PDB file of C-alpha atoms in Angstrom:
ATOM      1  CA  UNK A   1     128.785 111.944 123.038  1.00 33.00           C
ATOM      2  CA  UNK A   2     125.573 112.840 121.225  1.00 39.00           C
ATOM      3  CA  UNK A   3     125.237 109.472 119.482  1.00 50.00           C
ATOM      4  CA  UNK A   4     126.469 107.127 122.209  1.00 56.00           C
ATOM      5  CA  UNK A   5     122.992 105.809 123.014  1.00 74.00           C
ATOM      6  CA  UNK A   6     121.842 105.490 119.428  1.00 86.00           C
ATOM      7  CA  UNK A   7     121.734 101.934 118.158  1.00 94.00           C
ATOM      8  CA  UNK A   8     122.536 100.425 114.788  1.00 97.00           C
ATOM      9  CA  UNK A   9     120.428  97.318 114.194  1.00 98.00           C
ATOM     10  CA  UNK A  10     120.435  94.902 111.270  1.00 98.00           C
ATOM     11  CA  UNK A  11     118.618  91.871 109.909  1.00 98.00           C
ATOM     12  CA  UNK A  12     120.485  90.031 107.145  1.00 98.00           C
ATOM     13  CA  UNK A  13     118.705  87.356 105.082  1.00 98.00           C
ATOM     14  CA  UNK A  14     120.358  85.043 102.557  1.00 97.00           C
ATOM     15  CA  UNK A  15     118.274  82.420 100.726  1.00 97.00           C
ATOM     16  CA  UNK A  16     120.126  79.907  98.527  1.00 96.00           C
ATOM     17  CA  UNK A  17     117.182  77.442  98.291  1.00 95.00           C
ATOM     18  CA  UNK A  18     119.586  74.454  98.432  1.00 93.00           C
ATOM     19  CA  UNK A  19     118.702  71.238  96.619  1.00 91.00           C
ATOM     20  CA  UNK A  20     115.736  72.772  94.785  1.00 93.00           C
ATOM     21  CA  UNK A  21     115.176  73.789  91.168  1.00 94.00           C
ATOM     22  CA  UNK A  22     115.440  77.401  92.337  1.00 95.00           C
ATOM     23  CA  UNK A  23     118.880  76.987  93.925  1.00 95.00           C
ATOM     24  CA  UNK A  24     121.178  80.007  94.029  1.00 96.00           C
ATOM     25  CA  UNK A  25     124.781  80.035  95.204  1.00 94.00           C
ATOM     26  CA  UNK A  26     125.842  83.521  96.289  1.00 95.00           C
ATOM     27  CA  UNK A  27     123.115  84.797  98.607  1.00 97.00           C
ATOM     28  CA  UNK A  28     124.530  83.532 101.873  1.00 95.00           C
ATOM     29  CA  UNK A  29     127.963  84.812 100.846  1.00 95.00           C
ATOM     30  CA  UNK A  30     126.361  88.226 100.247  1.00 97.00           C
ATOM     31  CA  UNK A  31     125.004  88.620 103.760  1.00 97.00           C
ATOM     32  CA  UNK A  32     128.127  87.149 105.373  1.00 95.00           C
ATOM     33  CA  UNK A  33     130.211  89.778 103.562  1.00 96.00           C
ATOM     34  CA  UNK A  34     127.799  92.557 104.515  1.00 98.00           C
ATOM     35  CA  UNK A  35     127.877  91.474 108.148  1.00 98.00           C
ATOM     36  CA  UNK A  36     131.639  92.050 108.184  1.00 97.00           C
ATOM     37  CA  UNK A  37     131.227  95.421 106.490  1.00 97.00           C
ATOM     38  CA  UNK A  38     128.583  96.534 108.976  1.00 97.00           C
ATOM     39  CA  UNK A  39     130.851  95.693 111.910  1.00 97.00           C
ATOM     40  CA  UNK A  40     134.169  96.887 110.511  1.00 96.00           C
ATOM     41  CA  UNK A  41     133.105 100.023 108.640  1.00 96.00           C
ATOM     42  CA  UNK A  42     129.758 101.120 109.998  1.00 96.00           C
ATOM     43  CA  UNK A  43     130.187 100.404 113.707  1.00 95.00           C
ATOM     44  CA  UNK A  44     127.408  97.859 114.161  1.00 97.00           C
ATOM     45  CA  UNK A  45     127.652  95.747 117.307  1.00 96.00           C
ATOM     46  CA  UNK A  46     127.712  92.063 116.230  1.00 97.00           C
ATOM     47  CA  UNK A  47     125.100  91.409 118.912  1.00 96.00           C
ATOM     48  CA  UNK A  48     122.703  93.752 117.105  1.00 97.00           C
ATOM     49  CA  UNK A  49     122.942  91.880 113.796  1.00 97.00           C
ATOM     50  CA  UNK A  50     120.563  88.975 113.205  1.00 97.00           C
ATOM     51  CA  UNK A  51     121.498  86.573 110.413  1.00 96.00           C
ATOM     52  CA  UNK A  52     118.893  84.303 108.798  1.00 97.00           C
ATOM     53  CA  UNK A  53     120.056  81.822 106.145  1.00 96.00           C
ATOM     54  CA  UNK A  54     118.891  78.473 104.807  1.00 94.00           C
ATOM     55  CA  UNK A  55     122.350  76.905 105.149  1.00 80.00           C
ATOM     56  CA  UNK A  56     125.522  77.427 107.163  1.00 53.00           C
ATOM     57  CA  UNK A  57     127.717  80.241 105.802  1.00 42.00           C
ATOM     58  CA  UNK A  58     131.485  80.062 105.947  1.00 41.00           C
ATOM     59  CA  UNK A  59     132.605  81.198 109.353  1.00 43.00           C
ATOM     60  CA  UNK A  60     129.097  81.640 110.713  1.00 48.00           C
ATOM     61  CA  UNK A  61     125.901  79.749 111.309  1.00 53.00           C
ATOM     62  CA  UNK A  62     122.215  80.496 111.537  1.00 54.00           C
ATOM     63  CA  UNK A  63     119.742  78.641 113.696  1.00 70.00           C
ATOM     64  CA  UNK A  64     116.768  80.577 112.312  1.00 89.00           C
ATOM     65  CA  UNK A  65     115.480  79.635 108.869  1.00 94.00           C
ATOM     66  CA  UNK A  66     114.468  82.554 106.608  1.00 97.00           C
ATOM     67  CA  UNK A  67     110.779  81.689 106.350  1.00 96.00           C
ATOM     68  CA  UNK A  68     108.297  84.462 105.692  1.00 98.00           C
ATOM     69  CA  UNK A  69     107.103  84.407 109.305  1.00 98.00           C
ATOM     70  CA  UNK A  70     110.642  84.416 110.736  1.00 97.00           C
ATOM     71  CA  UNK A  71     111.807  87.285 108.514  1.00 98.00           C
ATOM     72  CA  UNK A  72     108.787  89.417 109.407  1.00 98.00           C
ATOM     73  CA  UNK A  73     109.203  88.573 113.086  1.00 98.00           C
ATOM     74  CA  UNK A  74     112.856  89.670 113.010  1.00 98.00           C
ATOM     75  CA  UNK A  75     112.039  92.878 111.129  1.00 98.00           C
ATOM     76  CA  UNK A  76     109.092  93.651 113.380  1.00 98.00           C
ATOM     77  CA  UNK A  77     111.195  93.172 116.519  1.00 98.00           C
ATOM     78  CA  UNK A  78     113.891  95.448 115.095  1.00 98.00           C
ATOM     79  CA  UNK A  79     111.381  98.201 114.289  1.00 97.00           C
ATOM     80  CA  UNK A  80     109.601  97.854 117.625  1.00 96.00           C
ATOM     81  CA  UNK A  81     112.792  98.393 119.653  1.00 95.00           C
ATOM     82  CA  UNK A  82     113.941 101.357 117.561  1.00 96.00           C
ATOM     83  CA  UNK A  83     114.261 104.774 119.151  1.00 96.00           C
ATOM     84  CA  UNK A  84     114.698 108.204 117.516  1.00 95.00           C
ATOM     85  CA  UNK A  85     118.129 108.415 115.901  1.00 94.00           C
ATOM     86  CA  UNK A  86     118.585 104.661 115.525  1.00 96.00           C
ATOM     87  CA  UNK A  87     119.826 103.258 112.212  1.00 97.00           C
ATOM     88  CA  UNK A  88     118.034 100.125 110.985  1.00 98.00           C
ATOM     89  CA  UNK A  89     119.250  98.010 108.087  1.00 98.00           C
ATOM     90  CA  UNK A  90     117.757  95.038 106.221  1.00 98.00           C
ATOM     91  CA  UNK A  91     119.803  93.229 103.567  1.00 98.00           C
ATOM     92  CA  UNK A  92     117.987  90.615 101.530  1.00 98.00           C
ATOM     93  CA  UNK A  93     119.674  88.402  98.961  1.00 98.00           C
ATOM     94  CA  UNK A  94     117.464  85.818  97.288  1.00 98.00           C
ATOM     95  CA  UNK A  95     114.667  85.407  94.795  1.00 97.00           C
ATOM     96  CA  UNK A  96     112.081  88.076  94.075  1.00 97.00           C
ATOM     97  CA  UNK A  97     108.881  87.962  92.057  1.00 97.00           C
ATOM     98  CA  UNK A  98     105.992  90.061  90.742  1.00 95.00           C
ATOM     99  CA  UNK A  99     102.371  89.317  91.501  1.00 93.00           C
ATOM    100  CA  UNK A 100      99.143  90.662  89.983  1.00 88.00           C
ATOM    101  CA  UNK A 101      97.945  93.694  91.899  1.00 80.00           C
ATOM    102  CA  UNK A 102      95.003  93.117  94.214  1.00 65.00           C
ATOM    103  CA  UNK A 103      94.213  96.816  94.368  1.00 62.00           C
ATOM    104  CA  UNK A 104      90.961  97.995  92.744  1.00 57.00           C
ATOM    105  CA  UNK A 105      91.530  99.899  89.522  1.00 58.00           C
ATOM    106  CA  UNK A 106      94.918  98.289  88.844  1.00 58.00           C
ATOM    107  CA  UNK A 107      94.049  95.099  86.922  1.00 54.00           C
ATOM    108  CA  UNK A 108      97.240  95.215  84.824  1.00 57.00           C
ATOM    109  CA  UNK A 109      99.622  96.421  87.523  1.00 80.00           C
ATOM    110  CA  UNK A 110     102.104  94.085  89.136  1.00 88.00           C
ATOM    111  CA  UNK A 111     103.402  94.395  92.677  1.00 91.00           C
ATOM    112  CA  UNK A 112     106.778  93.375  94.046  1.00 94.00           C
ATOM    113  CA  UNK A 113     107.597  90.683  96.607  1.00 97.00           C
ATOM    114  CA  UNK A 114     110.534  88.726  97.979  1.00 98.00           C
ATOM    115  CA  UNK A 115     110.437  84.919  98.145  1.00 98.00           C
ATOM    116  CA  UNK A 116     111.467  83.454 101.533  1.00 98.00           C
ATOM    117  CA  UNK A 117     112.612  79.842 101.668  1.00 96.00           C
ATOM    118  CA  UNK A 118     109.048  78.601 102.338  1.00 96.00           C
ATOM    119  CA  UNK A 119     107.490  80.738  99.527  1.00 98.00           C
ATOM    120  CA  UNK A 120     105.459  82.767 102.063  1.00 98.00           C
ATOM    121  CA  UNK A 121     105.769  85.977 100.044  1.00 98.00           C
ATOM    122  CA  UNK A 122     106.653  89.266 101.756  1.00 98.00           C
ATOM    123  CA  UNK A 123     105.235  92.095  99.679  1.00 96.00           C
ATOM    124  CA  UNK A 124     105.646  95.822  99.133  1.00 94.00           C
ATOM    125  CA  UNK A 125     102.706  96.407 101.478  1.00 92.00           C
ATOM    126  CA  UNK A 126     104.480  94.601 104.326  1.00 95.00           C
ATOM    127  CA  UNK A 127     107.558  96.802 103.897  1.00 96.00           C
ATOM    128  CA  UNK A 128     105.382  99.931 103.770  1.00 93.00           C
ATOM    129  CA  UNK A 129     103.732  98.916 107.033  1.00 91.00           C
ATOM    130  CA  UNK A 130     107.130  98.378 108.687  1.00 94.00           C
ATOM    131  CA  UNK A 131     108.367 101.798 107.556  1.00 94.00           C
ATOM    132  CA  UNK A 132     105.197 103.429 108.864  1.00 91.00           C
ATOM    133  CA  UNK A 133     105.840 101.909 112.308  1.00 91.00           C
ATOM    134  CA  UNK A 134     109.231 103.612 112.641  1.00 93.00           C
ATOM    135  CA  UNK A 135     109.550 106.170 115.431  1.00 92.00           C
ATOM    136  CA  UNK A 136     110.222 109.684 114.181  1.00 91.00           C
ATOM    137  CA  UNK A 137     113.946 110.254 113.705  1.00 92.00           C
ATOM    138  CA  UNK A 138     114.900 106.605 113.111  1.00 95.00           C
ATOM    139  CA  UNK A 139     115.895 105.451 109.630  1.00 95.00           C
ATOM    140  CA  UNK A 140     115.271 102.105 107.922  1.00 97.00           C
ATOM    141  CA  UNK A 141     117.489 101.196 104.963  1.00 98.00           C
ATOM    142  CA  UNK A 142     116.540  98.179 102.851  1.00 98.00           C
ATOM    143  CA  UNK A 143     118.977  96.721 100.340  1.00 98.00           C
ATOM    144  CA  UNK A 144     117.253  94.061  98.242  1.00 98.00           C
ATOM    145  CA  UNK A 145     119.447  92.042  95.882  1.00 98.00           C
ATOM    146  CA  UNK A 146     116.614  90.257  94.109  1.00 97.00           C
ATOM    147  CA  UNK A 147     114.715  90.341  90.849  1.00 95.00           C
ATOM    148  CA  UNK A 148     111.935  92.922  90.440  1.00 94.00           C
ATOM    149  CA  UNK A 149     113.064  94.721  93.606  1.00 95.00           C
ATOM    150  CA  UNK A 150     112.424  98.285  92.397  1.00 93.00           C
ATOM    151  CA  UNK A 151     109.459  99.715  94.313  1.00 91.00           C
ATOM    152  CA  UNK A 152     109.623  97.142  97.101  1.00 95.00           C
ATOM    153  CA  UNK A 153     108.437  99.764  99.629  1.00 93.00           C
ATOM    154  CA  UNK A 154     104.915 100.592  98.479  1.00 89.00           C
ATOM    155  CA  UNK A 155     104.472 104.266  97.517  1.00 87.00           C
ATOM    156  CA  UNK A 156     108.075 105.240  98.326  1.00 92.00           C
ATOM    157  CA  UNK A 157     109.336 108.136  96.185  1.00 92.00           C
ATOM    158  CA  UNK A 158     111.565 107.206  93.256  1.00 94.00           C
ATOM    159  CA  UNK A 159     114.904 109.056  93.237  1.00 96.00           C
ATOM    160  CA  UNK A 160     116.863 106.864  90.811  1.00 94.00           C
ATOM    161  CA  UNK A 161     114.902 104.550  88.580  1.00 89.00           C
ATOM    162  CA  UNK A 162     113.259 104.105  85.198  1.00 83.00           C
ATOM    163  CA  UNK A 163     111.619 107.538  85.342  1.00 72.00           C
ATOM    164  CA  UNK A 164     114.848 109.364  86.145  1.00 64.00           C
ATOM    165  CA  UNK A 165     117.813 107.482  84.669  1.00 57.00           C
ATOM    166  CA  UNK A 166     118.067 105.354  81.552  1.00 53.00           C
ATOM    167  CA  UNK A 167     121.270 103.472  80.814  1.00 53.00           C
ATOM    168  CA  UNK A 168     121.953 100.729  78.298  1.00 49.00           C
ATOM    169  CA  UNK A 169     124.782  98.246  78.635  1.00 47.00           C
ATOM    170  CA  UNK A 170     126.728  97.642  75.431  1.00 47.00           C
ATOM    171  CA  UNK A 171     128.467  94.505  76.622  1.00 50.00           C
ATOM    172  CA  UNK A 172     127.503  91.071  77.839  1.00 51.00           C
ATOM    173  CA  UNK A 173     128.711  89.776  81.188  1.00 51.00           C
ATOM    174  CA  UNK A 174     131.629  87.352  80.865  1.00 54.00           C
ATOM    175  CA  UNK A 175     130.453  85.510  83.949  1.00 62.00           C
ATOM    176  CA  UNK A 176     128.300  82.558  84.838  1.00 73.00           C
ATOM    177  CA  UNK A 177     125.064  84.015  86.145  1.00 83.00           C
ATOM    178  CA  UNK A 178     121.471  83.132  86.982  1.00 89.00           C
ATOM    179  CA  UNK A 179     118.509  85.481  87.514  1.00 92.00           C
ATOM    180  CA  UNK A 180     117.348  85.844  91.113  1.00 94.00           C
ATOM    181  CA  UNK A 181     113.667  85.615  90.356  1.00 94.00           C
ATOM    182  CA  UNK A 182     110.892  83.031  90.263  1.00 96.00           C
ATOM    183  CA  UNK A 183     108.017  83.632  87.811  1.00 95.00           C
ATOM    184  CA  UNK A 184     104.590  84.131  89.349  1.00 96.00           C
ATOM    185  CA  UNK A 185     103.258  81.065  87.533  1.00 96.00           C
ATOM    186  CA  UNK A 186     105.963  78.872  89.087  1.00 97.00           C
ATOM    187  CA  UNK A 187     105.183  80.157  92.566  1.00 97.00           C
ATOM    188  CA  UNK A 188     101.479  79.568  92.006  1.00 97.00           C
ATOM    189  CA  UNK A 189     102.140  76.004  90.791  1.00 97.00           C
ATOM    190  CA  UNK A 190     104.329  75.244  93.804  1.00 97.00           C
ATOM    191  CA  UNK A 191     101.789  76.579  96.291  1.00 98.00           C
ATOM    192  CA  UNK A 192      98.939  74.721  94.567  1.00 98.00           C
ATOM    193  CA  UNK A 193     100.918  71.482  94.831  1.00 97.00           C
ATOM    194  CA  UNK A 194     101.046  72.019  98.588  1.00 97.00           C
ATOM    195  CA  UNK A 195      97.413  73.022  99.143  1.00 98.00           C
ATOM    196  CA  UNK A 196      95.777  70.738  96.568  1.00 98.00           C
ATOM    197  CA  UNK A 197      93.339  73.561  95.794  1.00 97.00           C
ATOM    198  CA  UNK A 198      92.438  74.137  92.150  1.00 96.00           C
ATOM    199  CA  UNK A 199      92.504  77.929  91.863  1.00 95.00           C
ATOM    200  CA  UNK A 200      94.724  80.559  90.269  1.00 94.00           C
ATOM    201  CA  UNK A 201      94.082  82.931  93.191  1.00 94.00           C
ATOM    202  CA  UNK A 202      97.421  83.080  94.995  1.00 95.00           C
ATOM    203  CA  UNK A 203      95.837  84.619  98.096  1.00 95.00           C
ATOM    204  CA  UNK A 204      93.761  81.448  98.620  1.00 96.00           C
ATOM    205  CA  UNK A 205      96.874  79.282  98.645  1.00 98.00           C
ATOM    206  CA  UNK A 206      98.915  81.569 100.896  1.00 98.00           C
ATOM    207  CA  UNK A 207      96.100  81.969 103.415  1.00 97.00           C
ATOM    208  CA  UNK A 208      95.523  78.209 103.448  1.00 98.00           C
ATOM    209  CA  UNK A 209      99.209  77.498 104.079  1.00 98.00           C
ATOM    210  CA  UNK A 210     100.237  80.404 106.307  1.00 98.00           C
ATOM    211  CA  UNK A 211      97.023  81.927 107.725  1.00 97.00           C
ATOM    212  CA  UNK A 212      97.885  84.929 109.943  1.00 97.00           C
ATOM    213  CA  UNK A 213     101.539  84.738 108.862  1.00 98.00           C
ATOM    214  CA  UNK A 214     100.651  85.549 105.230  1.00 98.00           C
ATOM    215  CA  UNK A 215     101.299  89.003 103.807  1.00 97.00           C
ATOM    216  CA  UNK A 216      98.970  91.858 104.676  1.00 94.00           C
ATOM    217  CA  UNK A 217      98.313  92.119 100.949  1.00 93.00           C
ATOM    218  CA  UNK A 218      96.416  88.825 101.069  1.00 94.00           C
ATOM    219  CA  UNK A 219      94.807  89.228 104.487  1.00 93.00           C
ATOM    220  CA  UNK A 220      93.234  92.675 104.112  1.00 88.00           C
ATOM    221  CA  UNK A 221      90.143  93.439 101.996  1.00 84.00           C
ATOM    222  CA  UNK A 222      90.958  95.295  98.747  1.00 75.00           C
ATOM    223  CA  UNK A 223      89.311  98.542  99.867  1.00 75.00           C
ATOM    224  CA  UNK A 224      91.471  98.591 103.016  1.00 77.00           C
ATOM    225  CA  UNK A 225      94.583  98.090 100.911  1.00 75.00           C
ATOM    226  CA  UNK A 226      93.504 100.973  98.682  1.00 71.00           C
ATOM    227  CA  UNK A 227      92.993 103.355 101.597  1.00 69.00           C
ATOM    228  CA  UNK A 228      95.723 102.067 103.877  1.00 67.00           C
ATOM    229  CA  UNK A 229      98.499 104.443 102.879  1.00 64.00           C
ATOM    230  CA  UNK A 230      96.704 107.105 100.853  1.00 60.00           C
ATOM    231  CA  UNK A 231      98.044 110.211 102.616  1.00 53.00           C
ATOM    232  CA  UNK A 232     101.709 109.652 103.409  1.00 64.00           C
ATOM    233  CA  UNK A 233     104.128 112.237 104.688  1.00 68.00           C
ATOM    234  CA  UNK A 234     107.819 111.920 103.803  1.00 76.00           C
ATOM    235  CA  UNK A 235     109.095 108.943 105.787  1.00 89.00           C
ATOM    236  CA  UNK A 236     112.418 107.405 106.772  1.00 91.00           C
ATOM    237  CA  UNK A 237     112.271 104.354 104.510  1.00 95.00           C
ATOM    238  CA  UNK A 238     115.242 104.012 102.137  1.00 97.00           C
ATOM    239  CA  UNK A 239     115.286 101.315  99.442  1.00 98.00           C
ATOM    240  CA  UNK A 240     118.358 100.396  97.422  1.00 98.00           C
ATOM    241  CA  UNK A 241     117.126  97.839  94.905  1.00 98.00           C
ATOM    242  CA  UNK A 242     119.296  95.570  92.796  1.00 97.00           C
ATOM    243  CA  UNK A 243     117.320  96.353  89.672  1.00 96.00           C
ATOM    244  CA  UNK A 244     114.230  98.035  88.293  1.00 94.00           C
ATOM    245  CA  UNK A 245     110.843  96.437  88.908  1.00 92.00           C
ATOM    246  CA  UNK A 246     110.762  94.986  85.392  1.00 92.00           C
ATOM    247  CA  UNK A 247     114.333  93.635  85.510  1.00 93.00           C
ATOM    248  CA  UNK A 248     116.192  90.682  86.975  1.00 94.00           C
ATOM    249  CA  UNK A 249     119.163  90.689  89.335  1.00 96.00           C
ATOM    250  CA  UNK A 250     122.019  88.233  88.815  1.00 95.00           C
ATOM    251  CA  UNK A 251     123.527  85.549  91.015  1.00 95.00           C
ATOM    252  CA  UNK A 252     127.037  85.192  89.591  1.00 93.00           C
ATOM    253  CA  UNK A 253     130.387  83.436  89.743  1.00 85.00           C
ATOM    254  CA  UNK A 254     133.515  84.809  88.099  1.00 70.00           C
ATOM    255  CA  UNK A 255     137.093  83.535  88.483  1.00 55.00           C
ATOM    256  CA  UNK A 256     138.575  87.039  88.259  1.00 57.00           C
ATOM    257  CA  UNK A 257     135.996  89.464  89.670  1.00 58.00           C
ATOM    258  CA  UNK A 258     134.944  87.307  92.620  1.00 56.00           C
ATOM    259  CA  UNK A 259     137.878  84.863  92.807  1.00 66.00           C
ATOM    260  CA  UNK A 260     135.516  82.057  91.914  1.00 73.00           C
ATOM    261  CA  UNK A 261     133.172  82.828  94.825  1.00 87.00           C
ATOM    262  CA  UNK A 262     129.472  83.024  94.104  1.00 94.00           C
ATOM    263  CA  UNK A 263     127.712  86.286  94.986  1.00 96.00           C
ATOM    264  CA  UNK A 264     124.906  88.572  93.973  1.00 96.00           C
ATOM    265  CA  UNK A 265     126.001  91.014  91.279  1.00 96.00           C
ATOM    266  CA  UNK A 266     124.450  93.987  93.105  1.00 97.00           C
ATOM    267  CA  UNK A 267     125.696  92.989  96.560  1.00 97.00           C
ATOM    268  CA  UNK A 268     129.172  92.532  95.108  1.00 96.00           C
ATOM    269  CA  UNK A 269     128.986  95.911  93.336  1.00 97.00           C
ATOM    270  CA  UNK A 270     128.080  97.632  96.620  1.00 98.00           C
ATOM    271  CA  UNK A 271     130.987  95.909  98.365  1.00 97.00           C
ATOM    272  CA  UNK A 272     133.335  97.084  95.590  1.00 96.00           C
ATOM    273  CA  UNK A 273     132.039 100.657  95.848  1.00 97.00           C
ATOM    274  CA  UNK A 274     132.502 100.744  99.624  1.00 97.00           C
ATOM    275  CA  UNK A 275     136.026  99.323  99.392  1.00 96.00           C
ATOM    276  CA  UNK A 276     137.041 101.817  96.699  1.00 96.00           C
ATOM    277  CA  UNK A 277     135.660 104.854  98.552  1.00 95.00           C
ATOM    278  CA  UNK A 278     136.756 105.308 102.145  1.00 89.00           C
ATOM    279  CA  UNK A 279     134.991 108.659 102.465  1.00 90.00           C
ATOM    280  CA  UNK A 280     131.306 108.922 103.321  1.00 94.00           C
ATOM    281  CA  UNK A 281     128.982 108.140 100.429  1.00 97.00           C
ATOM    282  CA  UNK A 282     125.376 109.258 100.067  1.00 97.00           C
ATOM    283  CA  UNK A 283     122.615 106.794  99.248  1.00 97.00           C
ATOM    284  CA  UNK A 284     122.466 108.360  95.787  1.00 97.00           C
ATOM    285  CA  UNK A 285     126.210 107.893  95.271  1.00 97.00           C
ATOM    286  CA  UNK A 286     126.156 104.253  96.362  1.00 98.00           C
ATOM    287  CA  UNK A 287     123.425 103.463  93.833  1.00 98.00           C
ATOM    288  CA  UNK A 288     124.961 105.426  90.955  1.00 97.00           C
ATOM    289  CA  UNK A 289     128.420 103.968  91.556  1.00 97.00           C
ATOM    290  CA  UNK A 290     126.955 100.464  91.778  1.00 97.00           C
ATOM    291  CA  UNK A 291     125.207 101.092  88.457  1.00 97.00           C
ATOM    292  CA  UNK A 292     128.555 102.045  86.982  1.00 96.00           C
ATOM    293  CA  UNK A 293     130.219  98.859  88.286  1.00 96.00           C
ATOM    294  CA  UNK A 294     127.466  96.651  86.886  1.00 95.00           C
ATOM    295  CA  UNK A 295     127.534  98.470  83.548  1.00 95.00           C
ATOM    296  CA  UNK A 296     131.284  97.943  83.286  1.00 94.00           C
ATOM    297  CA  UNK A 297     130.792  94.260  84.103  1.00 92.00           C
ATOM    298  CA  UNK A 298     128.198  93.950  81.342  1.00 92.00           C
ATOM    299  CA  UNK A 299     125.084  93.391  83.468  1.00 93.00           C
ATOM    300  CA  UNK A 300     121.815  94.845  82.185  1.00 90.00           C
ATOM    301  CA  UNK A 301     120.334  95.492  85.617  1.00 95.00           C
ATOM    302  CA  UNK A 302     119.939  99.001  86.966  1.00 96.00           C
ATOM    303  CA  UNK A 303     119.931  99.517  90.737  1.00 97.00           C
ATOM    304  CA  UNK A 304     117.378 102.036  91.947  1.00 97.00           C
ATOM    305  CA  UNK A 305     116.893 104.330  94.926  1.00 97.00           C
ATOM    306  CA  UNK A 306     113.555 105.044  96.584  1.00 97.00           C
ATOM    307  CA  UNK A 307     113.359 107.462  99.531  1.00 96.00           C
ATOM    308  CA  UNK A 308     112.444 111.032 100.402  1.00 94.00           C
ATOM    309  CA  UNK A 309     114.473 113.914  98.945  1.00 94.00           C
ATOM    310  CA  UNK A 310     116.530 114.492 102.082  1.00 95.00           C
ATOM    311  CA  UNK A 311     117.561 110.854 102.453  1.00 95.00           C
ATOM    312  CA  UNK A 312     118.668 110.637  98.816  1.00 96.00           C
ATOM    313  CA  UNK A 313     121.684 112.762  99.725  1.00 96.00           C
ATOM    314  CA  UNK A 314     122.067 111.565 103.305  1.00 95.00           C
ATOM    315  CA  UNK A 315     125.071 109.367 103.996  1.00 96.00           C
ATOM    316  CA  UNK A 316     124.581 105.622 103.516  1.00 97.00           C
ATOM    317  CA  UNK A 317     123.820 104.137 106.955  1.00 96.00           C
ATOM    318  CA  UNK A 318     124.517 107.536 108.540  1.00 84.00           C
ATOM    319  CA  UNK A 319     128.271 106.913 108.364  1.00 69.00           C
ATOM    320  CA  UNK A 320     129.283 110.508 109.149  1.00 62.00           C
ATOM    321  CA  UNK A 321     127.343 110.313 112.419  1.00 45.00           C
ATOM    322  CA  UNK A 322     129.096 107.091 113.301  1.00 48.00           C
ATOM    323  CA  UNK A 323     132.596 108.446 112.876  1.00 43.00           C
ATOM    324  CA  UNK A 324     131.925 111.233 115.351  1.00 39.00           C
ATOM    325  CA  UNK A 325     130.672 108.874 118.063  1.00 41.00           C
ATOM    326  CA  UNK A 326     133.182 106.021 117.847  1.00 39.00           C
TER     327      UNK A 326
END
């Protein structure tokens, strides 16, 4: 068959930050559920799915902690082994944050990052660099269930987001929920407590603590960051974000909707959409239907889609290709 030799690879990261002031409860459940969905619906080989969590999930375990270095190592290895036609998937459930832009001419702009368990931030520049390393013909889908996740692939084209869709929720969620974000000031304070350095420059702290494992955003000179991705052709990066860049995503528990099991509101919405629609869904449809679920549940977070025009209407995780090769 045409697709027999094409691989489907995944890295799934769930950070609950146990026994800390930033503790969440549903993130590991999110990636455990998605692992089952990848295997049972999308034809992923369990051996091609790497799971990184900061605690044991029900029915599974992880020996690799989701530190910044470990997450980037797993993603880099996945991208490096990809061949044309392969389908790559990264699901992140955990805290996100926004940091002041280090790019010249953008003093008031904020950039997006995810917060691994060791606070070694992975930024929009790191995800852009990973996408740029993809071989032609491979696709890389990122689903980030975290606060401020809109725009997490630097310079990716917005398809669904604040510029294209505006929706207001008229209800309040009847669930127990917590935002999946850590303010920049809190991250800075935590890092400063570890380095003992009296500065508000986050790059100084991250480089002191993590050196070559810190984000490219903090290791490259500003002029290199500015010129790094200036002329980009349409690429194969696809971002489904749990919310807009200026919004928070919820970690929730509800006796009815989730049977008392903690989960990320966006991850749960995607699971509901996939269960309710057996037919192939496009990336655009998954995001719009997830928006509808969250609106009906009373959440004021708006999932977004960032990718090229063709991938906006391509099937989520290339499902139609899978069905013809299984």
